[in-house]
Short mmCIF file of C-alpha atoms in Angstrom, two decimals:
data_model
loop_
_atom_site.label_atom_id
_atom_site.label_comp_id
_atom_site.label_asym_id
_atom_site.label_seq_id
_atom_site.Cartn_x
_atom_site.Cartn_y
_atom_site.Cartn_z
CA UNK A 171 22.94 -14.23 -1.46
CA UNK A 172 26.68 -14.36 -2.13
CA UNK A 173 28.94 -11.36 -1.57
CA UNK A 174 30.23 -9.54 -4.65
CA UNK A 175 33.73 -10.20 -3.46
CA UNK A 176 35.36 -11.89 -0.54
CA UNK A 177 37.80 -8.98 -0.08
CA UNK A 178 36.94 -7.31 3.28
CA UNK A 179 35.06 -4.02 2.91
CA UNK A 180 35.53 -1.29 5.49
CA UNK A 181 33.90 2.02 6.28
CA UNK A 182 36.30 4.78 7.39
CA UNK A 183 35.70 8.44 8.13
CA UNK A 184 38.99 9.70 6.64
CA UNK A 185 39.43 11.20 3.18
CA UNK A 186 40.54 8.63 0.62
CA UNK A 187 43.49 9.66 -1.57
CA UNK A 188 45.68 7.33 -3.65
CA UNK A 189 48.80 6.24 -1.77
CA UNK A 190 47.71 7.94 1.45
CA UNK A 191 47.61 5.63 4.50
CA UNK A 192 44.56 5.77 6.75
CA UNK A 193 45.18 4.78 10.38
CA UNK A 194 42.41 2.49 11.62
CA UNK A 195 40.98 2.70 15.11
CA UNK A 196 42.01 -0.11 17.44
CA UNK A 197 38.81 -2.11 17.03
CA UNK A 198 38.95 -2.13 13.23
CA UNK A 199 42.65 -2.93 13.28
CA UNK A 200 42.16 -5.84 15.65
CA UNK A 201 39.30 -7.17 13.57
CA UNK A 202 41.39 -7.31 10.41
CA UNK A 203 44.55 -8.75 11.95
CA UNK A 204 43.22 -10.97 14.75
CA UNK A 205 39.80 -12.10 13.50
CA UNK A 206 40.32 -12.01 9.73
CA UNK A 207 44.01 -12.90 10.16
CA UNK A 208 45.15 -10.52 7.44
CA UNK A 209 48.82 -9.64 7.08
CA UNK A 210 50.60 -6.59 5.66
CA UNK A 211 49.84 -6.30 1.95
CA UNK A 212 46.47 -8.10 2.12
CA UNK A 213 43.87 -6.56 -0.21
CA UNK A 214 40.98 -4.64 1.35
CA UNK A 215 38.21 -2.34 0.11
CA UNK A 216 37.36 0.99 1.76
CA UNK A 217 34.66 3.64 1.42
CA UNK A 218 33.81 6.79 3.36
CA UNK A 219 30.50 7.93 1.90
CA UNK A 220 32.17 10.72 -0.10
CA UNK A 221 35.02 9.44 -2.26
CA UNK A 222 33.60 6.28 -3.80
CA UNK A 223 34.99 2.79 -3.18
CA UNK A 224 38.69 2.08 -3.27
CA UNK A 225 40.76 -1.02 -3.48
CA UNK A 226 43.73 -0.85 -1.17
CA UNK A 227 45.95 -2.91 1.07
CA UNK A 228 46.62 -3.38 4.73
CA UNK A 229 49.80 -2.05 6.32
CA UNK A 230 50.87 -3.16 9.77
CA UNK A 231 52.57 -0.04 11.18
CA UNK A 232 53.41 -1.56 14.56
CA UNK A 233 52.05 -4.28 16.82
CA UNK A 234 48.97 -2.18 17.61
CA UNK A 235 48.77 0.19 14.67
CA UNK A 236 47.15 -0.90 11.42
CA UNK A 237 46.66 1.29 8.36
CA UNK A 238 44.89 0.91 5.04
CA UNK A 239 46.59 2.36 2.00
CA UNK A 240 44.10 3.33 -0.73
CA UNK A 241 45.48 2.27 -4.11
CA UNK A 242 42.80 2.86 -6.71
CA UNK A 243 39.22 4.09 -6.88
CA UNK A 244 37.08 1.25 -8.24
CA UNK A 245 33.58 2.70 -7.93
CA UNK A 246 32.39 6.28 -8.10
CA UNK A 247 30.35 7.74 -5.28
CA UNK A 248 26.61 7.38 -5.90
CA UNK A 249 23.84 8.99 -3.89
CA UNK A 250 21.38 6.84 -1.97
CA UNK A 251 17.75 7.73 -2.81
CA UNK A 252 16.18 10.51 -0.73
CA UNK A 253 14.17 8.20 1.51
CA UNK A 254 13.62 8.59 5.26
CA UNK A 255 12.35 5.86 7.57
CA UNK A 256 10.44 6.99 10.65
CA UNK A 257 9.69 4.06 12.94
CA UNK A 258 8.48 3.39 16.44
CA UNK A 259 11.25 1.46 18.26
CA UNK A 260 10.56 -2.19 19.08
CA UNK A 261 12.39 -4.51 21.43
CA UNK A 262 16.16 -4.32 21.07
CA UNK A 263 16.84 -7.14 18.60
CA UNK A 264 13.87 -6.18 16.44
CA UNK A 265 14.93 -2.52 16.40
CA UNK A 266 18.39 -3.66 15.28
CA UNK A 267 16.75 -5.77 12.59
CA UNK A 268 14.68 -2.84 11.30
CA UNK A 269 17.71 -0.56 11.19
CA UNK A 270 19.85 -3.19 9.45
CA UNK A 271 17.16 -3.80 6.81
CA UNK A 272 16.63 -0.06 6.28
CA UNK A 273 20.35 0.21 5.52
CA UNK A 274 20.30 -2.78 3.14
CA UNK A 275 17.24 -1.40 1.38
CA UNK A 276 18.84 1.99 0.84
CA UNK A 277 17.29 4.63 3.10
CA UNK A 278 19.20 7.86 3.59
CA UNK A 279 17.92 8.76 7.07
CA UNK A 280 16.51 6.77 9.99
CA UNK A 281 14.37 8.60 12.56
CA UNK A 282 13.12 6.74 15.67
CA UNK A 283 9.74 8.14 16.72
CA UNK A 284 8.24 7.65 20.18
CA UNK A 285 4.47 7.13 19.91
CA UNK A 286 1.87 6.78 22.64
CA UNK A 287 1.86 3.00 22.39
CA UNK A 288 5.60 2.53 21.83
CA UNK A 289 6.64 -0.13 24.33
CA UNK A 290 10.39 0.24 23.90
CA UNK A 291 12.44 2.68 25.92
CA UNK A 292 14.46 5.33 24.14
CA UNK A 293 16.94 4.07 21.60
CA UNK A 294 20.66 4.70 21.69
CA UNK A 295 21.42 6.17 18.32
CA UNK A 296 25.18 5.58 18.80
CA UNK A 297 24.53 1.84 19.11
CA UNK A 298 22.33 1.89 16.01
CA UNK A 299 25.09 3.76 14.18
CA UNK A 300 27.31 0.68 14.68
CA UNK A 301 24.54 -1.51 13.24
CA UNK A 302 24.22 0.59 10.08
CA UNK A 303 27.99 0.73 9.53
CA UNK A 304 28.24 -3.06 9.60
CA UNK A 305 25.19 -3.41 7.34
CA UNK A 306 26.57 -0.86 4.87
CA UNK A 307 29.92 -2.67 4.72
CA UNK A 308 28.18 -5.94 3.89
CA UNK A 309 25.56 -4.63 1.49
CA UNK A 310 27.97 -2.89 -0.94
CA UNK A 311 26.39 0.46 -0.07
CA UNK A 312 28.49 3.52 -0.78
CA UNK A 313 27.42 5.55 2.24
CA UNK A 314 25.98 5.22 5.75
CA UNK A 315 22.45 6.27 6.61
CA UNK A 316 22.16 8.82 9.38
CA UNK A 317 20.46 7.65 12.58
CA UNK A 318 18.85 10.56 14.41
CA UNK A 319 18.07 10.76 18.12
CA UNK A 320 14.50 9.77 18.88
CA UNK A 321 11.79 12.43 18.86
CA UNK A 322 8.14 12.39 19.85
CA UNK A 323 5.50 11.51 17.27
CA UNK A 324 4.06 15.02 17.13
CA UNK A 325 7.49 16.64 16.90
CA UNK A 326 8.47 14.35 14.02
CA UNK A 327 5.46 15.60 12.06
CA UNK A 328 6.11 19.24 12.89
CA UNK A 329 9.67 18.92 11.62
CA UNK A 330 8.65 17.19 8.39
CA UNK A 331 9.02 19.12 5.13
CA UNK A 332 5.39 19.31 3.93
CA UNK A 333 6.54 19.26 0.29
CA UNK A 334 7.62 15.62 0.70
CA UNK A 335 5.04 12.80 0.93
CA UNK A 336 5.07 10.74 4.11
CA UNK A 337 3.52 7.31 3.57
CA UNK A 338 2.10 5.35 6.47
CA UNK A 339 0.54 1.93 6.60
CA UNK A 340 -3.08 2.17 7.58
CA UNK A 341 -5.24 -0.87 8.20
CA UNK A 342 -8.45 1.08 8.70
CA UNK A 343 -9.76 -0.16 5.38
CA UNK A 344 -10.06 2.71 2.94
CA UNK A 345 -6.43 3.33 2.00
CA UNK A 346 -5.22 2.39 -1.48
CA UNK A 347 -2.59 -0.30 -2.17
CA UNK A 348 0.90 1.20 -1.83
CA UNK A 349 1.98 0.19 -5.35
CA UNK A 350 -1.01 2.02 -6.86
CA UNK A 351 -0.27 5.15 -4.82
CA UNK A 352 3.42 5.09 -5.80
CA UNK A 353 2.62 4.63 -9.50
CA UNK A 354 1.28 8.18 -9.45
CA UNK A 355 3.95 9.64 -7.17
CA UNK A 356 5.50 12.77 -8.56
CA UNK A 357 8.13 13.26 -5.89
CA UNK A 358 11.48 11.51 -5.86
CA UNK A 359 11.87 12.13 -2.13
CA UNK A 360 9.70 10.38 0.42
CA UNK A 361 9.27 9.32 4.00
CA UNK A 362 7.84 6.11 5.37
CA UNK A 363 6.26 5.98 8.83
CA UNK A 364 5.80 2.61 10.54
CA UNK A 365 3.82 2.61 13.78
CA UNK A 366 4.24 0.49 16.91
CA UNK A 367 2.86 -3.04 17.36
CA UNK A 368 -0.18 -1.62 19.14
CA UNK A 369 -0.97 0.79 16.31
CA UNK A 370 -1.34 4.55 16.52
CA UNK A 371 -3.55 6.04 19.23
CA UNK A 372 -6.81 7.78 18.22
CA UNK A 373 -5.16 11.21 18.73
CA UNK A 374 -2.17 10.21 16.59
CA UNK A 375 -4.44 8.80 13.92
CA UNK A 376 -6.49 11.98 13.82
CA UNK A 377 -3.32 14.04 13.45
CA UNK A 378 -2.11 11.86 10.57
CA UNK A 379 -5.48 12.15 8.84
CA UNK A 380 -5.40 15.95 9.13
CA UNK A 381 -2.09 16.49 7.34
CA UNK A 382 -1.98 16.93 3.58
CA UNK A 383 1.51 15.48 3.16
CA UNK A 384 0.60 12.25 4.97
CA UNK A 385 -0.54 9.49 2.58
CA UNK A 386 -2.19 6.33 3.94
CA UNK A 387 -1.42 3.10 2.07
CA UNK A 388 -2.18 -0.60 2.57
CA UNK A 389 0.14 -3.57 2.32
CA UNK A 390 -2.26 -6.33 1.38
CA UNK A 391 -4.98 -8.33 3.08
CA UNK A 392 -2.87 -9.95 5.80
CA UNK A 393 -1.61 -8.20 8.93
CA UNK A 394 2.14 -7.65 8.72
CA UNK A 395 4.34 -7.30 11.76
CA UNK A 396 6.14 -3.98 12.05
CA UNK A 397 9.49 -5.28 10.80
CA UNK A 398 7.87 -6.97 7.80
CA UNK A 399 5.96 -3.79 6.94
CA UNK A 400 9.27 -1.87 6.98
CA UNK A 401 10.90 -4.24 4.49
CA UNK A 402 7.82 -4.50 2.27
CA UNK A 403 7.16 -0.76 2.10
CA UNK A 404 10.82 0.13 1.46
CA UNK A 405 10.93 -2.53 -1.26
CA UNK A 406 7.88 -1.10 -3.05
CA UNK A 407 9.24 2.44 -2.88
CA UNK A 408 12.72 1.51 -4.13
CA UNK A 409 11.25 -0.64 -6.86
CA UNK A 410 8.80 2.00 -8.05
CA UNK A 411 10.44 5.37 -7.35
CA UNK A 412 13.96 4.60 -6.04
CA UNK A 413 17.06 3.05 -7.57
CA UNK A 414 16.05 -0.56 -8.16
CA UNK A 415 15.45 -0.02 -11.82
CA UNK A 416 18.99 1.20 -12.40
CA UNK A 417 21.62 -1.48 -12.34
CA UNK A 418 24.76 -0.03 -10.75
CA UNK A 419 27.25 -1.72 -13.05
CA UNK A 420 25.35 -0.69 -16.17
CA UNK A 421 25.02 2.84 -14.77
CA UNK A 422 28.72 3.01 -13.99
CA UNK A 423 29.60 1.74 -17.43
CA UNK A 424 27.35 4.36 -19.01
CA UNK A 425 28.90 7.20 -17.02
CA UNK A 426 32.54 6.19 -17.58
CA UNK B 293 1.05 -2.93 13.28
CA UNK B 294 -1.94 -3.43 15.53
CA UNK B 295 -4.01 -6.59 15.46
CA UNK B 296 -7.44 -6.40 13.85
CA UNK B 297 -8.94 -7.62 17.07
CA UNK B 298 -7.67 -8.63 20.47
CA UNK B 299 -9.90 -11.72 20.48
CA UNK B 300 -7.57 -14.78 20.38
CA UNK B 301 -7.40 -16.46 16.99
CA UNK B 302 -6.83 -20.19 16.76
CA UNK B 303 -6.11 -22.69 14.01
CA UNK B 304 -7.82 -26.07 14.40
CA UNK B 305 -7.95 -29.07 12.09
CA UNK B 306 -11.60 -30.00 12.83
CA UNK B 307 -14.58 -29.10 10.67
CA UNK B 308 -16.33 -25.93 11.83
CA UNK B 309 -20.11 -26.16 12.19
CA UNK B 310 -22.37 -23.77 14.14
CA UNK B 311 -23.01 -24.99 17.68
CA UNK B 312 -20.62 -27.91 17.32
CA UNK B 313 -17.90 -28.06 20.02
CA UNK B 314 -14.32 -28.70 18.93
CA UNK B 315 -12.12 -30.36 21.55
CA UNK B 316 -8.71 -28.67 21.66
CA UNK B 317 -5.48 -30.55 22.13
CA UNK B 318 -3.88 -30.20 25.55
CA UNK B 319 -1.34 -27.59 24.49
CA UNK B 320 -3.91 -25.26 22.92
CA UNK B 321 -6.28 -25.72 25.86
CA UNK B 322 -3.55 -24.91 28.37
CA UNK B 323 -2.52 -21.85 26.38
CA UNK B 324 -6.02 -20.39 26.45
CA UNK B 325 -6.83 -21.15 30.10
CA UNK B 326 -3.43 -20.87 31.81
CA UNK B 327 -1.54 -18.30 29.71
CA UNK B 328 -4.38 -16.21 28.33
CA UNK B 329 -6.46 -16.84 31.49
CA UNK B 330 -9.71 -17.24 29.57
CA UNK B 331 -12.75 -18.70 31.29
CA UNK B 332 -15.79 -20.55 29.96
CA UNK B 333 -17.75 -18.27 27.65
CA UNK B 334 -14.78 -16.13 26.61
CA UNK B 335 -14.92 -15.11 22.92
CA UNK B 336 -12.42 -16.70 20.54
CA UNK B 337 -11.95 -16.86 16.78
CA UNK B 338 -11.21 -20.11 14.92
CA UNK B 339 -10.29 -21.11 11.38
CA UNK B 340 -9.29 -24.41 9.76
CA UNK B 341 -8.24 -23.41 6.24
CA UNK B 342 -11.51 -24.73 4.73
CA UNK B 343 -14.58 -23.25 6.45
CA UNK B 344 -13.69 -19.56 6.75
CA UNK B 345 -13.27 -17.77 10.07
CA UNK B 346 -15.75 -18.20 12.91
CA UNK B 347 -16.45 -16.35 16.07
CA UNK B 348 -17.08 -18.71 18.92
CA UNK B 349 -16.58 -19.17 22.63
CA UNK B 350 -14.52 -21.25 24.97
CA UNK B 351 -16.09 -24.08 26.95
CA UNK B 352 -14.26 -25.70 29.84
CA UNK B 353 -15.43 -29.32 29.69
CA UNK B 354 -13.38 -30.53 32.67
CA UNK B 355 -10.19 -29.49 34.42
CA UNK B 356 -8.09 -30.69 31.49
CA UNK B 357 -10.52 -30.57 28.61
CA UNK B 358 -11.22 -27.34 26.77
CA UNK B 359 -13.50 -26.95 23.75
CA UNK B 360 -14.31 -24.16 21.35
CA UNK B 361 -17.91 -23.82 20.24
CA UNK B 362 -18.22 -22.18 16.81
CA UNK B 363 -21.10 -19.69 16.86
CA UNK B 364 -21.09 -17.81 13.61
CA UNK B 365 -19.03 -17.63 10.43
CA UNK B 366 -17.62 -14.10 10.17
CA UNK B 367 -15.38 -14.38 7.11
CA UNK B 368 -15.66 -16.61 4.07
CA UNK B 369 -12.79 -18.85 3.09
CA UNK B 370 -10.48 -17.16 0.57
CA UNK B 371 -7.68 -18.81 -1.36
CA UNK B 372 -4.09 -17.73 -0.81
CA UNK B 373 -2.37 -16.85 -4.11
CA UNK B 374 -0.68 -19.74 -5.92
CA UNK B 375 2.83 -18.86 -4.85
CA UNK B 376 5.59 -21.27 -3.79
CA UNK B 377 8.75 -20.32 -1.95
CA UNK B 378 11.80 -22.51 -2.52
CA UNK B 379 14.64 -21.55 -0.22
CA UNK B 380 17.99 -22.87 0.94
CA UNK B 381 17.78 -23.31 4.73
CA UNK B 382 19.82 -20.93 6.87
CA UNK B 383 20.73 -21.17 10.54
CA UNK B 384 17.79 -22.14 12.74
CA UNK B 385 16.49 -18.73 13.81
CA UNK B 386 16.89 -17.28 10.34
CA UNK B 387 15.10 -20.25 8.77
CA UNK B 388 12.26 -19.69 11.26
CA UNK B 389 12.22 -16.03 10.28
CA UNK B 390 12.01 -16.83 6.56
CA UNK B 391 9.18 -19.31 7.11
CA UNK B 392 7.27 -16.88 9.36
CA UNK B 393 7.59 -14.06 6.80
CA UNK B 394 6.58 -16.35 3.93
CA UNK B 395 3.40 -17.13 5.87
CA UNK B 396 2.71 -13.45 6.62
CA UNK B 397 3.32 -12.54 2.99
CA UNK B 398 0.88 -15.13 1.72
CA UNK B 399 2.71 -18.04 0.09
CA UNK B 400 0.79 -21.28 -0.41
CA UNK B 401 3.72 -23.72 -0.27
CA UNK B 402 7.18 -23.64 1.31
CA UNK B 403 9.84 -25.96 -0.07
CA UNK B 404 13.27 -26.15 1.59
CA UNK B 405 15.96 -26.90 -1.02
CA UNK B 406 19.41 -28.24 -0.19
CA UNK B 407 22.01 -26.65 -2.48
CA UNK B 408 25.71 -27.34 -2.78
CA UNK B 409 26.62 -24.38 -0.56
CA UNK B 410 23.76 -24.73 1.93
CA UNK B 411 25.43 -24.60 5.34
CA UNK B 412 22.42 -25.64 7.39
CA UNK B 413 21.62 -29.25 8.14
CA UNK B 414 18.27 -30.69 7.07
CA UNK B 415 15.23 -28.88 8.35
CA UNK B 416 12.52 -30.44 10.46
CA UNK B 417 9.35 -29.67 8.57
CA UNK B 418 7.19 -30.57 11.62
CA UNK B 419 8.91 -27.83 13.61
CA UNK B 420 8.42 -25.35 10.76
CA UNK B 421 4.75 -26.38 10.63
CA UNK B 422 4.39 -25.02 14.19
CA UNK B 423 6.01 -21.75 13.08
CA UNK B 424 3.57 -21.27 10.20
CA UNK B 425 0.53 -22.08 12.34
CA UNK B 426 1.48 -19.40 14.85
CA UNK B 427 2.23 -16.91 12.07
CA UNK B 428 -1.09 -17.65 10.33
CA UNK B 429 -3.02 -17.14 13.57
CA UNK B 430 -1.43 -13.75 14.05
CA UNK B 431 -1.53 -12.53 10.47
CA UNK B 432 -5.31 -12.98 9.92
CA UNK B 433 -4.56 -15.55 7.24
CA UNK B 434 -7.37 -17.97 6.43
CA UNK B 435 -5.20 -21.03 5.81
CA UNK B 436 -1.82 -22.53 6.62
CA UNK B 437 0.93 -22.85 4.01
CA UNK B 438 2.24 -26.36 3.50
CA UNK B 439 5.85 -26.97 4.49
CA UNK B 440 7.37 -29.80 2.47
CA UNK B 441 10.29 -31.99 3.48
CA UNK B 442 13.56 -30.75 2.05
CA UNK B 443 14.71 -31.94 -1.36
CA UNK B 444 17.92 -31.52 -3.30
CA UNK B 445 18.34 -28.54 -5.63
CA UNK B 446 18.27 -30.65 -8.78
CA UNK B 447 15.27 -32.66 -7.63
CA UNK B 448 13.33 -29.48 -6.85
CA UNK B 449 13.81 -28.35 -10.45
CA UNK B 450 12.88 -31.74 -11.89
CA UNK B 451 9.64 -31.73 -9.92
CA UNK B 452 8.72 -28.18 -10.95
CA UNK B 453 5.77 -27.70 -13.34
CA UNK B 454 7.49 -26.10 -16.37
CA UNK B 455 4.30 -24.14 -17.17
CA UNK B 456 4.84 -22.01 -14.05
CA UNK B 457 7.58 -19.35 -13.92
CA UNK B 458 10.22 -19.79 -11.23
CA UNK B 459 11.92 -16.49 -10.38
CA UNK B 460 15.36 -16.41 -8.85
CA UNK B 461 17.50 -13.53 -7.71
CA UNK B 462 20.61 -13.29 -9.81
CA UNK B 463 23.39 -10.83 -9.12
CA UNK B 464 25.42 -11.69 -12.20
CA UNK B 465 24.52 -8.38 -13.76
CA UNK B 466 22.33 -8.92 -16.78
CA UNK B 467 18.99 -9.79 -15.17
CA UNK B 468 16.11 -7.30 -15.34
CA UNK B 469 14.57 -5.61 -12.25
CA UNK B 470 11.94 -7.91 -10.73
CA UNK B 471 9.16 -5.29 -10.95
CA UNK B 472 9.74 -4.90 -14.72
CA UNK B 473 9.68 -8.66 -15.26
CA UNK B 474 6.47 -9.04 -13.22
CA UNK B 475 4.74 -6.22 -15.09
CA UNK B 476 4.72 -8.49 -18.11
CA UNK B 477 3.93 -11.71 -16.24
CA UNK B 478 1.06 -13.62 -17.78
CA UNK B 479 0.82 -16.36 -15.17
CA UNK B 480 -1.02 -16.02 -11.87
CA UNK B 481 0.97 -18.89 -10.38
CA UNK B 482 4.65 -18.54 -9.59
CA UNK B 483 7.62 -19.83 -7.65
CA UNK B 484 10.40 -17.91 -6.03
CA UNK B 485 13.81 -19.48 -5.47
CA UNK B 486 16.21 -17.92 -2.96
CA UNK B 487 19.71 -19.36 -2.83
CA UNK B 488 22.08 -19.83 0.10
CA UNK B 489 24.33 -17.11 1.57
CA UNK B 490 27.24 -18.41 -0.49
CA UNK B 491 25.26 -18.25 -3.74
CA UNK B 492 24.59 -21.05 -6.20
CA UNK B 493 27.50 -23.20 -7.37
CA UNK B 494 28.64 -22.95 -11.01
CA UNK B 495 26.86 -26.25 -11.81
CA UNK B 496 23.64 -25.04 -10.19
CA UNK B 497 23.87 -21.73 -12.00
CA UNK B 498 24.37 -23.43 -15.32
CA UNK B 499 21.32 -25.62 -14.67
CA UNK B 500 19.18 -22.57 -13.81
CA UNK B 501 20.33 -20.78 -16.95
CA UNK B 502 19.42 -23.79 -19.10
CA UNK B 503 15.76 -24.02 -18.03
CA UNK B 504 13.09 -22.06 -19.89
CA UNK B 505 10.76 -21.69 -16.90
CA UNK B 506 13.49 -20.17 -14.72
CA UNK B 507 13.50 -16.35 -14.84
CA UNK B 508 16.44 -14.38 -13.38
CA UNK B 509 15.58 -11.07 -11.71
CA UNK B 510 17.48 -8.43 -9.73
CA UNK B 511 16.53 -6.73 -6.49
CA UNK B 512 18.36 -3.43 -6.79
CA UNK B 513 21.94 -2.23 -6.59
CA UNK B 514 22.69 -3.29 -3.02
CA UNK B 515 23.39 -6.85 -1.88
CA UNK B 516 20.46 -8.19 0.13
CA UNK B 517 20.80 -10.92 2.71
CA UNK B 518 18.81 -14.07 1.97
CA UNK B 519 16.00 -13.27 4.43
CA UNK B 520 15.65 -9.72 3.07
CA UNK B 521 15.54 -11.02 -0.49
CA UNK B 522 12.71 -13.39 0.51
CA UNK B 523 10.59 -10.56 1.95
CA UNK B 524 11.36 -8.14 -0.90
CA UNK B 525 10.67 -10.63 -3.70
CA UNK B 526 7.45 -11.92 -2.11
CA UNK B 527 6.31 -8.31 -1.62
CA UNK B 528 6.89 -7.41 -5.27
CA UNK B 529 5.05 -10.51 -6.48
CA UNK B 530 2.04 -10.04 -4.18
CA UNK B 531 1.89 -6.36 -5.03
CA UNK B 532 2.09 -6.89 -8.78
CA UNK B 533 0.45 -10.27 -9.47
CA UNK B 534 -0.96 -11.49 -6.13
CA UNK B 535 -3.68 -10.28 -3.79
CA UNK B 536 -2.34 -6.96 -2.48
CA UNK B 537 -4.47 -4.95 -4.84
CA UNK B 538 -7.69 -6.51 -3.51
CA UNK B 539 -8.78 -5.30 -0.13
CA UNK B 540 -10.32 -8.24 1.76
CA UNK B 541 -13.10 -6.26 3.41
CA UNK B 542 -14.14 -4.60 0.17
CA UNK B 543 -13.95 -7.97 -1.58
CA UNK B 544 -16.10 -9.61 1.07
CA UNK B 545 -18.62 -6.82 0.92
CA UNK B 546 -18.79 -7.17 -2.85
CA UNK B 547 -19.39 -10.92 -2.67
CA UNK B 548 -21.96 -10.86 0.11
#
């Protein structure tokens, strides 16, 4: 789809202050100098999820030490919509795909949920953290979604704030189309729960049906795979309730 | 997401008539008897894109010959919305992914378009045909989208019916959110054009901007990868203009 800019964009955990060098870890440093072949003075972009986006430049401190010097803030920090994805882990590459797309589509929190029919073993949230950092760097996002450790299905529901609607895709036949449900949504926070390939078990289904904050929705007449349902449902929420109706450059112009 | 039924579902090209056996090709026959381990009499579902969906059973004619006997029509034929996806081919697995998702999300036609910055070599539409057949079998779709041979960007626009809107995702900054544009859409037919990773060239952009039937839209403040943009844009169209607001089982009940 064409990047906004070909200047490399990097997530760091340090505070960003004009003129202050930020020492990169070895892996990031190597990537910029060995893979990207950047030299001292090369322009880079950095963000940390708190201080907006900065234009800066690379500084080779020694053969193994590479810093970024932040020169100027170019975008203000903006909050990602208050959207949480709860999903039953799939096989490794498909779990990575789901997490990457959740980051691109602007969720704030990602919560793996182990259901009765979840085939995958437990996920390593540290590995998924690396996936979301890379996705955030490439998608012009200003922050990184959190990736929680996996919890059981029933625990995830017990922990859920009942004031916030939790949408789940139900193929049983009597749920309303998601767009119609969202058109009447009063809340600007939400959760989306995507079940495993084998569907929820009868006990899980019964639990979902018994909770007032859980809202069943449908995603059309065809059966979507889990990863497609994630992208489709996040798209509808962002488009209807989230930040897709605000254009960032217009918004930034208006606020400056 | 849980299949509607665990009975195998098969696309065939033959006419479907009650009691009439349909001889499968060797590959399909082998799949059912060797991989799925089905024996004579095992229930199967079949569809051909014309005669609805049928429940039937397997009949082993000889050691190498396997037929399906259609017993009863269980779903009427329904038309897939009049939606065409034009996309610039990506690397092989990502092209397969786009084509699979387009089938799941209910497009009628898939048209690969070679743009100036398309990195991929020409696509083999016969290989993609196999991808859409498998996706249609799994997604409970009643037909198979057509996959055309690739054409050049400019030719694809020359061939386009100017009475039908062709949406394309434009990050230049002044396009309206896709959901807003679709809310005012008068046409029930549409095309969606997704460009290559490197974006359209200046000449291509200028051409798009000059055509009245081409409608630029945005998909939110983050940069989406090409395959994400395909799923998101198809979702918004199906949800707003297409068939996601009609539930197939309710619709079938109403018409029977």
